[in-house]
Amino acid sequence: MVKLKKIIIWLALVATVVQGVFLASRPVQAQENNLLAEIKDRGSLRYGTAPGYAPYEFTVLENGENKVVGLDIFLGQAIADELGVQLEIVPMEFDSLIPALESGSIDMIGSGLSATEERKKSGDFSIPYVKEPQAIVIRKGEEEQISDYQAFNQKHLKMGVMVGTLQENLVKTYMPEAEMVVLRSWADLISSLQAGNIDGVLMDTSVSGAYVAEHDNLAAVASGIEDEDTLVGVSLMTKKDQSDLVAVMDQVIGDSLASGQIDQWLEDAYQLIRDNQENTWLAYAPYFWDGLKMTLLVSAVSVLAGSILGVGLALARLSQLKILQGLASAYVAFIRGTPLMVQVLFAFLGLGGLFGWSPLVAGLIAISLNAGAYICEIIRGGINGVDAGQAESARSLGLGYWPTMKKVVFPQSLRAIWPALANEFITLIKESSLVSTIGIAELTFQTRAVTSLTYQGIIPLLIAMVIYFILTFTLGRLVALLEKRDQSKYRA
């Protein structure tokens, strides 16, 4: 109980210090209209978007590099040109966009957003540039049973929506008797519909048409939801009290609507989809190859940095200095007690906005810090497993503490912890997929890019699973060989 109280006190002190540094370092709440000047001084417009929602935003491979394109991107480029700055695309998960805007990680959101009353509390919106009703994607042949949204109330059917979207609110309001299924991507929802796990997917009409065109077993029906509140349209979003920047956004959108440029951008987006669709899955190999390289980079850096940190933390926890023990114990308890997903998002949205970290830097730091806590406990357990007489014998021969640890204790502990280390390294490869939530184009991110181009959810996932298995199996065999070689040194 006393030890638990000490850990809680240390955690409270650390949280207080972090909060103080965060609040002291953050700029005072943005004054009215200062964001436009900041963007011009910086020379770039940080534009947040969530690829995977064609034709609004999706990813293609251009000259071997990932490129986010679509209606929202074309519009963002027009605004950047009007401001005379570069457009900096910041891809991430949809439900992370508004927190990123509030934390200062991005300046504007272009991701098929509707200006709901709830969202208006977090920022300012432009005039809408697309207004279209909602449609329900269903399985072909069920048009008579499901003609509009009322069928989901009457028959208690399952309606799928993506997390954090307008459609989620619409289902809560208009289909209270339906069972709502919330997933993180439209492709996953379409796959669930085809598998029979849900009965419909509510989405914008233009997006539903693209999915139906690519799947012969699907159909789309008008939702029948025609309340004015549901026809607010799609707008851009920026921070609160930025009327000068909103005026520029409105001007560019107004000019684009008047000239027919919005319709042309939509057609250009559809053309890009057609141009990037291939006849064979082998043609999408560059996407998976690029994702594999990034996954290997994230995993390698995390293993190396996490191992170094883990050794340091293990020695701190075994130290005779109470302050080092307390700090290391509090760190390990905190990291192991919070989800890695939350840590990745905090590193990017919180610390990234504070220190100007890129998504890749924030992701590497978060995963490395997480790995360090777990590797610490593995190493500490191995060291504690070495007979105390070994260290005593070494010291009786004149060896100091560090030589004893290096030449006697640690080599013997390594024999016992190889399996646990192998498991942790394999876990790191799989957990590297979480950095896709902040826009890092690793294997999972690229899998979603292929999904957005092909409108197929299952096959890209199967390919990704095979690649992950090959990676983890190969690493497991490599560690087994190292363990075998290490064990052979101690055989008689």
GROMACS .gro file of C-alpha atoms in nm:
model
  492
    1MET     CA    1   0.000   0.000   0.000
    2VAL     CA    2   0.282   0.239   0.087
    3LYS     CA    3   0.456   0.162  -0.243
    4LEU     CA    4   0.131   0.226  -0.434
    5LYS     CA    5   0.091   0.561  -0.263
    6LYS     CA    6   0.446   0.658  -0.360
    7ILE     CA    7   0.380   0.568  -0.723
    8ILE     CA    8   0.060   0.774  -0.722
    9ILE     CA    9   0.245   1.072  -0.573
   10TRP     CA   10   0.520   1.046  -0.835
   11LEU     CA   11   0.262   1.026  -1.114
   12ALA     CA   12   0.082   1.331  -0.977
   13LEU     CA   13   0.410   1.527  -0.965
   14VAL     CA   14   0.500   1.427  -1.319
   15ALA     CA   15   0.152   1.520  -1.445
   16THR     CA   16   0.174   1.858  -1.272
   17VAL     CA   17   0.513   1.934  -1.424
   18VAL     CA   18   0.401   1.827  -1.773
   19GLN     CA   19   0.085   2.035  -1.746
   20GLY     CA   20   0.283   2.336  -1.630
   21VAL     CA   21   0.532   2.307  -1.914
   22PHE     CA   22   0.251   2.254  -2.165
   23LEU     CA   23   0.051   2.554  -2.051
   24ALA     CA   24   0.358   2.777  -2.021
   25SER     CA   25   0.487   2.682  -2.364
   26ARG     CA   26   0.158   2.709  -2.550
   27PRO     CA   27   0.082   3.044  -2.704
   28VAL     CA   28  -0.196   3.245  -2.552
   29GLN     CA   29  -0.536   3.157  -2.699
   30ALA     CA   30  -0.536   3.264  -3.061
   31GLN     CA   31  -0.657   3.619  -3.098
   32GLU     CA   32  -0.908   3.706  -3.365
   33ASN     CA   33  -0.765   3.694  -3.718
   34ASN     CA   34  -0.405   3.613  -3.619
   35LEU     CA   35  -0.402   3.273  -3.795
   36LEU     CA   36  -0.399   3.422  -4.144
   37ALA     CA   37  -0.086   3.622  -4.061
   38GLU     CA   38   0.077   3.312  -3.905
   39ILE     CA   39   0.014   3.110  -4.222
   40LYS     CA   40   0.165   3.380  -4.443
   41ASP     CA   41   0.466   3.422  -4.214
   42ARG     CA   42   0.520   3.046  -4.205
   43GLY     CA   43   0.477   3.017  -4.580
   44SER     CA   44   0.260   2.707  -4.562
   45LEU     CA   45  -0.101   2.612  -4.502
   46ARG     CA   46  -0.121   2.297  -4.288
   47TYR     CA   47  -0.423   2.121  -4.430
   48GLY     CA   48  -0.567   1.828  -4.235
   49THR     CA   49  -0.755   1.555  -4.419
   50ALA     CA   50  -0.854   1.188  -4.383
   51PRO     CA   51  -0.776   0.998  -4.705
   52GLY     CA   52  -1.008   0.713  -4.796
   53TYR     CA   53  -1.324   0.909  -4.879
   54ALA     CA   54  -1.321   0.929  -5.258
   55PRO     CA   55  -1.391   1.151  -5.443
   56TYR     CA   56  -1.325   1.403  -5.164
   57GLU     CA   57  -0.981   1.274  -5.057
   58PHE     CA   58  -0.790   0.958  -5.139
   59THR     CA   59  -0.432   0.844  -5.195
   60VAL     CA   60  -0.260   0.759  -5.524
   61LEU     CA   61   0.097   0.665  -5.607
   62GLU     CA   62   0.269   0.926  -5.825
   63ASN     CA   63   0.631   0.881  -5.933
   64GLY     CA   64   0.678   0.629  -5.654
   65GLU     CA   65   0.548   0.868  -5.387
   66ASN     CA   66   0.219   0.878  -5.199
   67LYS     CA   67   0.002   1.170  -5.299
   68VAL     CA   68  -0.331   1.269  -5.146
   69VAL     CA   69  -0.572   1.396  -5.410
   70GLY     CA   70  -0.943   1.466  -5.446
   71LEU     CA   71  -1.191   1.752  -5.441
   72ASP     CA   72  -1.092   1.876  -5.095
   73ILE     CA   73  -0.724   1.876  -5.189
   74PHE     CA   74  -0.784   2.069  -5.511
   75LEU     CA   75  -0.982   2.325  -5.314
   76GLY     CA   76  -0.711   2.349  -5.048
   77GLN     CA   77  -0.451   2.410  -5.318
   78ALA     CA   78  -0.662   2.694  -5.460
   79ILE     CA   79  -0.679   2.857  -5.116
   80ALA     CA   80  -0.303   2.816  -5.067
   81ASP     CA   81  -0.245   2.976  -5.409
   82GLU     CA   82  -0.470   3.265  -5.313
   83LEU     CA   83  -0.266   3.316  -4.995
   84GLY     CA   84   0.063   3.278  -5.181
   85VAL     CA   85   0.184   2.989  -4.962
   86GLN     CA   86   0.262   2.619  -4.999
   87LEU     CA   87  -0.005   2.358  -4.927
   88GLU     CA   88   0.114   2.110  -4.663
   89ILE     CA   89  -0.112   1.804  -4.653
   90VAL     CA   90  -0.140   1.645  -4.307
   91PRO     CA   91  -0.326   1.312  -4.338
   92MET     CA   92  -0.472   1.144  -4.029
   93GLU     CA   93  -0.774   0.958  -3.897
   94PHE     CA   94  -1.102   1.145  -3.938
   95ASP     CA   95  -1.182   1.160  -3.567
   96SER     CA   96  -0.839   1.314  -3.497
   97LEU     CA   97  -0.887   1.613  -3.728
   98ILE     CA   98  -1.076   1.848  -3.496
   99PRO     CA   99  -0.850   1.776  -3.194
  100ALA     CA  100  -0.551   1.844  -3.422
  101LEU     CA  101  -0.703   2.176  -3.526
  102GLU     CA  102  -0.769   2.276  -3.165
  103SER     CA  103  -0.415   2.180  -3.059
  104GLY     CA  104  -0.259   2.386  -3.337
  105SER     CA  105  -0.114   2.092  -3.533
  106ILE     CA  106  -0.309   2.200  -3.844
  107ASP     CA  107  -0.463   2.525  -3.970
  108MET     CA  108  -0.757   2.399  -4.172
  109ILE     CA  109  -0.964   2.085  -4.228
  110GLY     CA  110  -1.078   1.973  -4.571
  111SER     CA  111  -1.231   1.628  -4.530
  112GLY     CA  112  -1.595   1.624  -4.632
  113LEU     CA  113  -1.699   1.800  -4.310
  114SER     CA  114  -2.050   1.926  -4.245
  115ALA     CA  115  -2.094   2.232  -4.025
  116THR     CA  116  -2.298   2.081  -3.743
  117GLU     CA  117  -2.385   2.282  -3.434
  118GLU     CA  118  -2.156   2.064  -3.223
  119ARG     CA  119  -1.859   2.119  -3.454
  120LYS     CA  120  -1.921   2.495  -3.465
  121LYS     CA  121  -1.824   2.503  -3.098
  122SER     CA  122  -1.472   2.395  -3.200
  123GLY     CA  123  -1.410   2.615  -3.502
  124ASP     CA  124  -1.535   2.834  -3.787
  125PHE     CA  125  -1.671   2.702  -4.116
  126SER     CA  126  -1.669   2.827  -4.472
  127ILE     CA  127  -1.975   2.840  -4.692
  128PRO     CA  128  -2.066   2.493  -4.824
  129TYR     CA  129  -1.920   2.391  -5.159
  130VAL     CA  130  -2.117   2.066  -5.204
  131LYS     CA  131  -2.477   2.004  -5.101
  132GLU     CA  132  -2.622   1.661  -5.152
  133PRO     CA  133  -2.869   1.435  -4.973
  134GLN     CA  134  -2.779   1.120  -4.787
  135ALA     CA  135  -2.804   0.774  -4.944
  136ILE     CA  136  -2.816   0.426  -4.795
  137VAL     CA  137  -2.599   0.157  -4.951
  138ILE     CA  138  -2.765  -0.185  -4.923
  139ARG     CA  139  -2.729  -0.531  -5.073
  140LYS     CA  140  -2.877  -0.562  -5.421
  141GLY     CA  141  -3.216  -0.729  -5.418
  142GLU     CA  142  -3.321  -0.575  -5.086
  143GLU     CA  143  -3.455  -0.251  -5.235
  144GLU     CA  144  -3.817  -0.346  -5.159
  145GLN     CA  145  -3.747  -0.430  -4.796
  146ILE     CA  146  -3.530  -0.121  -4.743
  147SER     CA  147  -3.665   0.176  -4.937
  148ASP     CA  148  -3.558   0.451  -4.696
  149TYR     CA  149  -3.440   0.514  -4.340
  150GLN     CA  150  -3.779   0.422  -4.189
  151ALA     CA  151  -3.715   0.055  -4.260
  152PHE     CA  152  -3.434   0.058  -4.003
  153ASN     CA  153  -3.672   0.183  -3.734
  154GLN     CA  154  -3.954  -0.056  -3.820
  155LYS     CA  155  -3.744  -0.370  -3.858
  156HIS     CA  156  -3.469  -0.290  -3.603
  157LEU     CA  157  -3.200  -0.334  -3.866
  158LYS     CA  158  -2.828  -0.258  -3.833
  159MET     CA  159  -2.706   0.071  -3.982
  160GLY     CA  160  -2.334   0.128  -4.031
  161VAL     CA  161  -2.165   0.468  -4.001
  162MET     CA  162  -1.810   0.594  -3.966
  163VAL     CA  163  -1.700   0.726  -3.627
  164GLY     CA  164  -1.722   1.101  -3.571
  165THR     CA  165  -1.924   1.177  -3.885
  166LEU     CA  166  -2.249   1.361  -3.953
  167GLN     CA  167  -2.404   1.026  -4.039
  168GLU     CA  168  -2.348   0.906  -3.682
  169ASN     CA  169  -2.561   1.194  -3.551
  170LEU     CA  170  -2.826   1.137  -3.819
  171VAL     CA  171  -2.873   0.775  -3.718
  172LYS     CA  172  -2.910   0.875  -3.352
  173THR     CA  173  -3.171   1.136  -3.446
  174TYR     CA  174  -3.373   0.969  -3.720
  175MET     CA  175  -3.323   0.597  -3.653
  176PRO     CA  176  -3.343   0.550  -3.276
  177GLU     CA  177  -3.481   0.197  -3.317
  178ALA     CA  178  -3.196   0.087  -3.544
  179GLU     CA  179  -2.883  -0.080  -3.413
  180MET     CA  180  -2.595   0.152  -3.502
  181VAL     CA  181  -2.260  -0.005  -3.590
  182VAL     CA  182  -1.970   0.243  -3.581
  183LEU     CA  183  -1.642   0.161  -3.759
  184ARG     CA  184  -1.330   0.361  -3.843
  185SER     CA  185  -1.348   0.350  -4.225
  186TRP     CA  186  -1.606   0.340  -4.502
  187ALA     CA  187  -1.430   0.047  -4.668
  188ASP     CA  188  -1.469  -0.158  -4.349
  189LEU     CA  189  -1.838  -0.071  -4.342
  190ILE     CA  190  -1.888  -0.180  -4.703
  191SER     CA  191  -1.708  -0.507  -4.630
  192SER     CA  192  -1.931  -0.562  -4.326
  193LEU     CA  193  -2.237  -0.497  -4.542
  194GLN     CA  194  -2.124  -0.752  -4.801
  195ALA     CA  195  -2.051  -1.005  -4.528
  196GLY     CA  196  -2.403  -0.964  -4.388
  197ASN     CA  197  -2.293  -0.815  -4.056
  198ILE     CA  198  -2.494  -0.495  -4.112
  199ASP     CA  199  -2.796  -0.408  -4.329
  200GLY     CA  200  -2.700  -0.066  -4.465
  201VAL     CA  201  -2.442   0.212  -4.471
  202LEU     CA  202  -2.544   0.578  -4.455
  203MET     CA  203  -2.319   0.810  -4.658
  204ASP     CA  204  -2.311   1.104  -4.900
  205THR     CA  205  -2.480   1.032  -5.232
  206SER     CA  206  -2.169   1.092  -5.446
  207VAL     CA  207  -1.960   0.854  -5.235
  208SER     CA  208  -2.232   0.588  -5.231
  209GLY     CA  209  -2.247   0.602  -5.611
  210ALA     CA  210  -1.875   0.530  -5.636
  211TYR     CA  211  -1.904   0.221  -5.413
  212VAL     CA  212  -2.211   0.088  -5.594
  213ALA     CA  213  -2.041   0.133  -5.932
  214GLU     CA  214  -1.756  -0.093  -5.816
  215HIS     CA  215  -1.970  -0.364  -5.652
  216ASP     CA  216  -2.231  -0.546  -5.857
  217ASN     CA  217  -2.389  -0.689  -5.542
  218LEU     CA  218  -2.468  -0.348  -5.390
  219ALA     CA  219  -2.735  -0.086  -5.452
  220ALA     CA  220  -2.809   0.263  -5.320
  221VAL     CA  221  -3.144   0.409  -5.220
  222ALA     CA  222  -3.235   0.762  -5.117
  223SER     CA  223  -3.231   0.786  -4.739
  224GLY     CA  224  -3.547   0.996  -4.723
  225ILE     CA  225  -3.384   1.221  -4.463
  226GLU     CA  226  -3.460   1.565  -4.602
  227ASP     CA  227  -3.468   1.790  -4.298
  228GLU     CA  228  -3.286   2.118  -4.364
  229ASP     CA  229  -3.041   2.041  -4.086
  230THR     CA  230  -2.916   1.741  -4.283
  231LEU     CA  231  -2.852   1.946  -4.596
  232VAL     CA  232  -2.593   2.181  -4.447
  233GLY     CA  233  -2.350   2.062  -4.711
  234VAL     CA  234  -1.975   2.010  -4.702
  235SER     CA  235  -1.753   2.294  -4.579
  236LEU     CA  236  -1.395   2.370  -4.478
  237MET     CA  237  -1.315   2.427  -4.111
  238THR     CA  238  -1.058   2.643  -3.934
  239LYS     CA  239  -1.001   2.772  -3.581
  240LYS     CA  240  -1.249   2.989  -3.395
  241ASP     CA  241  -1.258   3.368  -3.445
  242GLN     CA  242  -1.061   3.374  -3.771
  243SER     CA  243  -1.293   3.587  -3.983
  244ASP     CA  244  -1.017   3.708  -4.217
  245LEU     CA  245  -0.916   3.353  -4.308
  246VAL     CA  246  -1.280   3.245  -4.340
  247ALA     CA  247  -1.335   3.538  -4.580
  248VAL     CA  248  -1.057   3.405  -4.804
  249MET     CA  249  -1.203   3.054  -4.786
  250ASP     CA  250  -1.549   3.186  -4.879
  251GLN     CA  251  -1.412   3.393  -5.164
  252VAL     CA  252  -1.227   3.100  -5.322
  253ILE     CA  253  -1.524   2.867  -5.276
  254GLY     CA  254  -1.768   3.126  -5.414
  255ASP     CA  255  -1.553   3.189  -5.721
  256SER     CA  256  -1.507   2.814  -5.776
  257LEU     CA  257  -1.881   2.750  -5.755
  258ALA     CA  258  -1.964   3.037  -5.989
  259SER     CA  259  -1.712   2.925  -6.251
  260GLY     CA  260  -1.807   2.557  -6.234
  261GLN     CA  261  -1.461   2.468  -6.103
  262ILE     CA  262  -1.604   2.257  -5.817
  263ASP     CA  263  -1.781   2.031  -6.068
  264GLN     CA  264  -1.462   2.010  -6.274
  265TRP     CA  265  -1.259   1.912  -5.966
  266LEU     CA  266  -1.511   1.638  -5.890
  267GLU     CA  267  -1.476   1.504  -6.244
  268ASP     CA  268  -1.097   1.525  -6.214
  269ALA     CA  269  -1.116   1.324  -5.891
  270TYR     CA  270  -1.326   1.052  -6.055
  271GLN     CA  271  -1.083   1.045  -6.347
  272LEU     CA  272  -0.791   0.996  -6.108
  273ILE     CA  273  -0.975   0.702  -5.952
  274ARG     CA  274  -1.027   0.546  -6.295
  275ASP     CA  275  -0.665   0.611  -6.396
  276ASN     CA  276  -0.526   0.450  -6.082
  277GLN     CA  277  -0.744   0.141  -6.089
  278GLU     CA  278  -0.550  -0.159  -6.217
  279ASN     CA  279  -0.661  -0.491  -6.361
  280THR     CA  280  -0.441  -0.706  -6.135
  281TRP     CA  281  -0.354  -0.688  -5.768
  282LEU     CA  282   0.012  -0.714  -5.861
  283ALA     CA  283  -0.013  -0.363  -6.002
  284TYR     CA  284  -0.071  -0.235  -5.645
  285ALA     CA  285   0.257  -0.385  -5.523
  286PRO     CA  286   0.428  -0.041  -5.503
  287TYR     CA  287   0.173   0.067  -5.239
  288PHE     CA  288   0.244  -0.236  -5.021
  289TRP     CA  289   0.620  -0.208  -5.080
  290ASP     CA  290   0.625   0.154  -4.966
  291GLY     CA  291   0.417   0.062  -4.663
  292LEU     CA  292   0.649  -0.227  -4.582
  293LYS     CA  293   0.955  -0.001  -4.591
  294MET     CA  294   0.794   0.248  -4.353
  295THR     CA  295   0.680  -0.033  -4.120
  296LEU     CA  296   1.036  -0.165  -4.108
  297LEU     CA  297   1.171   0.183  -4.036
  298VAL     CA  298   0.925   0.248  -3.752
  299SER     CA  299   0.981  -0.099  -3.605
  300ALA     CA  300   1.363  -0.084  -3.627
  301VAL     CA  301   1.389   0.260  -3.468
  302SER     CA  302   1.141   0.164  -3.195
  303VAL     CA  303   1.327  -0.160  -3.117
  304LEU     CA  304   1.662   0.017  -3.095
  305ALA     CA  305   1.544   0.320  -2.898
  306GLY     CA  306   1.313   0.110  -2.680
  307SER     CA  307   1.595  -0.132  -2.596
  308ILE     CA  308   1.830   0.147  -2.492
  309LEU     CA  309   1.558   0.309  -2.284
  310GLY     CA  310   1.455  -0.028  -2.138
  311VAL     CA  311   1.808  -0.104  -2.018
  312GLY     CA  312   1.832   0.239  -1.854
  313LEU     CA  313   1.495   0.203  -1.684
  314ALA     CA  314   1.576  -0.149  -1.562
  315LEU     CA  315   1.900  -0.032  -1.405
  316ALA     CA  316   1.717   0.264  -1.250
  317ARG     CA  317   1.457   0.034  -1.097
  318LEU     CA  318   1.734  -0.187  -0.956
  319SER     CA  319   1.930   0.111  -0.830
  320GLN     CA  320   1.980   0.182  -0.460
  321LEU     CA  321   1.878   0.544  -0.518
  322LYS     CA  322   1.516   0.581  -0.411
  323ILE     CA  323   1.450   0.875  -0.642
  324LEU     CA  324   1.561   0.677  -0.947
  325GLN     CA  325   1.352   0.379  -0.838
  326GLY     CA  326   1.049   0.600  -0.788
  327LEU     CA  327   1.078   0.782  -1.121
  328ALA     CA  328   1.138   0.463  -1.318
  329SER     CA  329   0.855   0.279  -1.142
  330ALA     CA  330   0.613   0.567  -1.201
  331TYR     CA  331   0.709   0.585  -1.568
  332VAL     CA  332   0.665   0.212  -1.624
  333ALA     CA  333   0.334   0.206  -1.437
  334PHE     CA  334   0.199   0.500  -1.636
  335ILE     CA  335   0.306   0.373  -1.979
  336ARG     CA  336   0.185   0.019  -1.916
  337GLY     CA  337  -0.142   0.154  -1.774
  338THR     CA  338  -0.243   0.361  -2.079
  339PRO     CA  339  -0.327   0.241  -2.433
  340LEU     CA  340  -0.061   0.287  -2.700
  341MET     CA  341  -0.321   0.443  -2.931
  342VAL     CA  342  -0.381   0.719  -2.675
  343GLN     CA  343  -0.006   0.770  -2.636
  344VAL     CA  344   0.042   0.805  -3.014
  345LEU     CA  345  -0.241   1.057  -3.041
  346PHE     CA  346  -0.114   1.254  -2.740
  347ALA     CA  347   0.239   1.262  -2.882
  348PHE     CA  348   0.110   1.406  -3.209
  349LEU     CA  349  -0.185   1.621  -3.103
  350GLY     CA  350  -0.041   1.739  -2.772
  351LEU     CA  351   0.338   1.731  -2.775
  352GLY     CA  352   0.357   1.752  -3.154
  353GLY     CA  353   0.163   2.077  -3.158
  354LEU     CA  354   0.373   2.208  -2.869
  355PHE     CA  355   0.718   2.126  -3.006
  356GLY     CA  356   0.643   2.123  -3.378
  357TRP     CA  357   0.704   1.750  -3.425
  358SER     CA  358   0.614   1.592  -3.758
  359PRO     CA  359   0.376   1.292  -3.751
  360LEU     CA  360   0.669   1.054  -3.810
  361VAL     CA  361   0.874   1.197  -3.521
  362ALA     CA  362   0.573   1.192  -3.288
  363GLY     CA  363   0.492   0.832  -3.384
  364LEU     CA  364   0.850   0.710  -3.338
  365ILE     CA  365   0.880   0.877  -2.998
  366ALA     CA  366   0.547   0.736  -2.875
  367ILE     CA  367   0.617   0.378  -2.978
  368SER     CA  368   0.977   0.392  -2.853
  369LEU     CA  369   0.871   0.523  -2.513
  370ASN     CA  370   0.606   0.254  -2.491
  371ALA     CA  371   0.849  -0.021  -2.589
  372GLY     CA  372   1.102   0.100  -2.331
  373ALA     CA  373   0.860   0.038  -2.045
  374TYR     CA  374   0.791  -0.321  -2.146
  375ILE     CA  375   1.152  -0.403  -2.232
  376CYS     CA  376   1.250  -0.259  -1.893
  377GLU     CA  377   1.040  -0.517  -1.711
  378ILE     CA  378   1.171  -0.800  -1.928
  379ILE     CA  379   1.533  -0.707  -1.856
  380ARG     CA  380   1.466  -0.643  -1.488
  381GLY     CA  381   1.306  -0.985  -1.456
  382GLY     CA  382   1.604  -1.148  -1.626
  383ILE     CA  383   1.854  -0.973  -1.401
  384ASN     CA  384   1.658  -1.066  -1.089
  385GLY     CA  385   1.656  -1.424  -1.213
  386VAL     CA  386   2.037  -1.449  -1.197
  387ASP     CA  387   2.156  -1.606  -0.874
  388ALA     CA  388   2.280  -1.338  -0.634
  389GLY     CA  389   2.587  -1.547  -0.564
  390GLN     CA  390   2.712  -1.477  -0.919
  391ALA     CA  391   2.737  -1.104  -0.849
  392GLU     CA  392   2.887  -1.164  -0.506
  393SER     CA  393   3.154  -1.393  -0.651
  394ALA     CA  394   3.242  -1.137  -0.918
  395ARG     CA  395   3.279  -0.861  -0.662
  396SER     CA  396   3.490  -1.083  -0.439
  397LEU     CA  397   3.729  -1.108  -0.734
  398GLY     CA  398   3.759  -0.730  -0.745
  399LEU     CA  399   3.505  -0.645  -1.015
  400GLY     CA  400   3.305  -0.326  -0.960
  401TYR     CA  401   2.928  -0.287  -1.002
  402TRP     CA  402   2.924  -0.198  -1.372
  403PRO     CA  403   3.184  -0.457  -1.482
  404THR     CA  404   2.988  -0.717  -1.286
  405MET     CA  405   2.665  -0.622  -1.460
  406LYS     CA  406   2.831  -0.614  -1.802
  407LYS     CA  407   3.042  -0.932  -1.783
  408VAL     CA  408   2.853  -1.155  -1.542
  409VAL     CA  409   2.492  -1.066  -1.469
  410PHE     CA  410   2.361  -0.934  -1.798
  411PRO     CA  411   2.501  -1.212  -2.023
  412GLN     CA  412   2.339  -1.474  -1.800
  413SER     CA  413   2.008  -1.287  -1.783
  414LEU     CA  414   1.999  -1.263  -2.161
  415ARG     CA  415   1.972  -1.641  -2.186
  416ALA     CA  416   1.643  -1.632  -1.994
  417ILE     CA  417   1.482  -1.330  -2.160
  418TRP     CA  418   1.534  -1.413  -2.530
  419PRO     CA  419   1.179  -1.552  -2.574
  420ALA     CA  420   1.021  -1.253  -2.400
  421LEU     CA  421   1.230  -1.008  -2.603
  422ALA     CA  422   1.135  -1.187  -2.924
  423ASN     CA  423   0.769  -1.158  -2.829
  424GLU     CA  424   0.808  -0.786  -2.757
  425PHE     CA  425   0.986  -0.718  -3.087
  426ILE     CA  426   0.715  -0.906  -3.277
  427THR     CA  427   0.451  -0.707  -3.092
  428LEU     CA  428   0.627  -0.384  -3.191
  429ILE     CA  429   0.600  -0.473  -3.560
  430LYS     CA  430   0.226  -0.522  -3.523
  431GLU     CA  431   0.177  -0.215  -3.304
  432SER     CA  432   0.357   0.001  -3.561
  433SER     CA  433   0.025  -0.005  -3.749
  434LEU     CA  434  -0.114   0.239  -3.492
  435VAL     CA  435   0.093   0.525  -3.636
  436SER     CA  436  -0.132   0.511  -3.941
  437THR     CA  437  -0.386   0.700  -3.729
  438ILE     CA  438  -0.169   1.012  -3.751
  439GLY     CA  439  -0.101   0.980  -4.122
  440ILE     CA  440   0.225   0.784  -4.138
  441ALA     CA  441   0.218   0.581  -4.460
  442GLU     CA  442   0.315   0.244  -4.316
  443LEU     CA  443   0.164  -0.088  -4.427
  444THR     CA  444  -0.181  -0.041  -4.274
  445PHE     CA  445  -0.208   0.314  -4.413
  446GLN     CA  446  -0.113   0.190  -4.760
  447THR     CA  447  -0.363  -0.094  -4.733
  448ARG     CA  448  -0.636   0.163  -4.679
  449ALA     CA  449  -0.506   0.361  -4.976
  450VAL     CA  450  -0.545   0.055  -5.198
  451THR     CA  451  -0.891   0.000  -5.050
  452SER     CA  452  -0.996   0.356  -5.137
  453LEU     CA  453  -0.884   0.304  -5.497
  454THR     CA  454  -1.026  -0.044  -5.551
  455TYR     CA  455  -1.335  -0.017  -5.326
  456GLN     CA  456  -1.240  -0.366  -5.210
  457GLY     CA  457  -1.195  -0.422  -4.838
  458ILE     CA  458  -1.112  -0.790  -4.795
  459ILE     CA  459  -0.834  -0.862  -5.044
  460PRO     CA  460  -0.606  -0.570  -4.939
  461LEU     CA  461  -0.644  -0.682  -4.577
  462LEU     CA  462  -0.549  -1.039  -4.668
  463ILE     CA  463  -0.239  -0.915  -4.849
  464ALA     CA  464  -0.142  -0.701  -4.548
  465MET     CA  465  -0.195  -0.994  -4.311
  466VAL     CA  466   0.035  -1.214  -4.517
  467ILE     CA  467   0.305  -0.945  -4.520
  468TYR     CA  468   0.279  -0.895  -4.142
  469PHE     CA  469   0.300  -1.271  -4.090
  470ILE     CA  470   0.613  -1.298  -4.304
  471LEU     CA  471   0.772  -1.014  -4.106
  472THR     CA  472   0.690  -1.154  -3.764
  473PHE     CA  473   0.772  -1.514  -3.856
  474THR     CA  474   1.109  -1.410  -3.999
  475LEU     CA  475   1.191  -1.205  -3.691
  476GLY     CA  476   1.086  -1.489  -3.464
  477ARG     CA  477   1.317  -1.733  -3.646
  478LEU     CA  478   1.604  -1.482  -3.635
  479VAL     CA  479   1.569  -1.436  -3.259
  480ALA     CA  480   1.546  -1.814  -3.215
  481LEU     CA  481   1.879  -1.853  -3.397
  482LEU     CA  482   2.039  -1.586  -3.179
  483GLU     CA  483   1.903  -1.758  -2.868
  484LYS     CA  484   2.035  -2.094  -2.986
  485ARG     CA  485   2.380  -1.950  -3.051
  486ASP     CA  486   2.383  -1.782  -2.712
  487GLN     CA  487   2.276  -2.099  -2.534
  488SER     CA  488   2.549  -2.303  -2.705
  489LYS     CA  489   2.816  -2.094  -2.531
  490TYR     CA  490   2.709  -2.230  -2.193
  491ARG     CA  491   2.684  -2.597  -2.286
  492ALA     CA  492   2.940  -2.832  -2.146
   0.00000   0.00000   0.00000
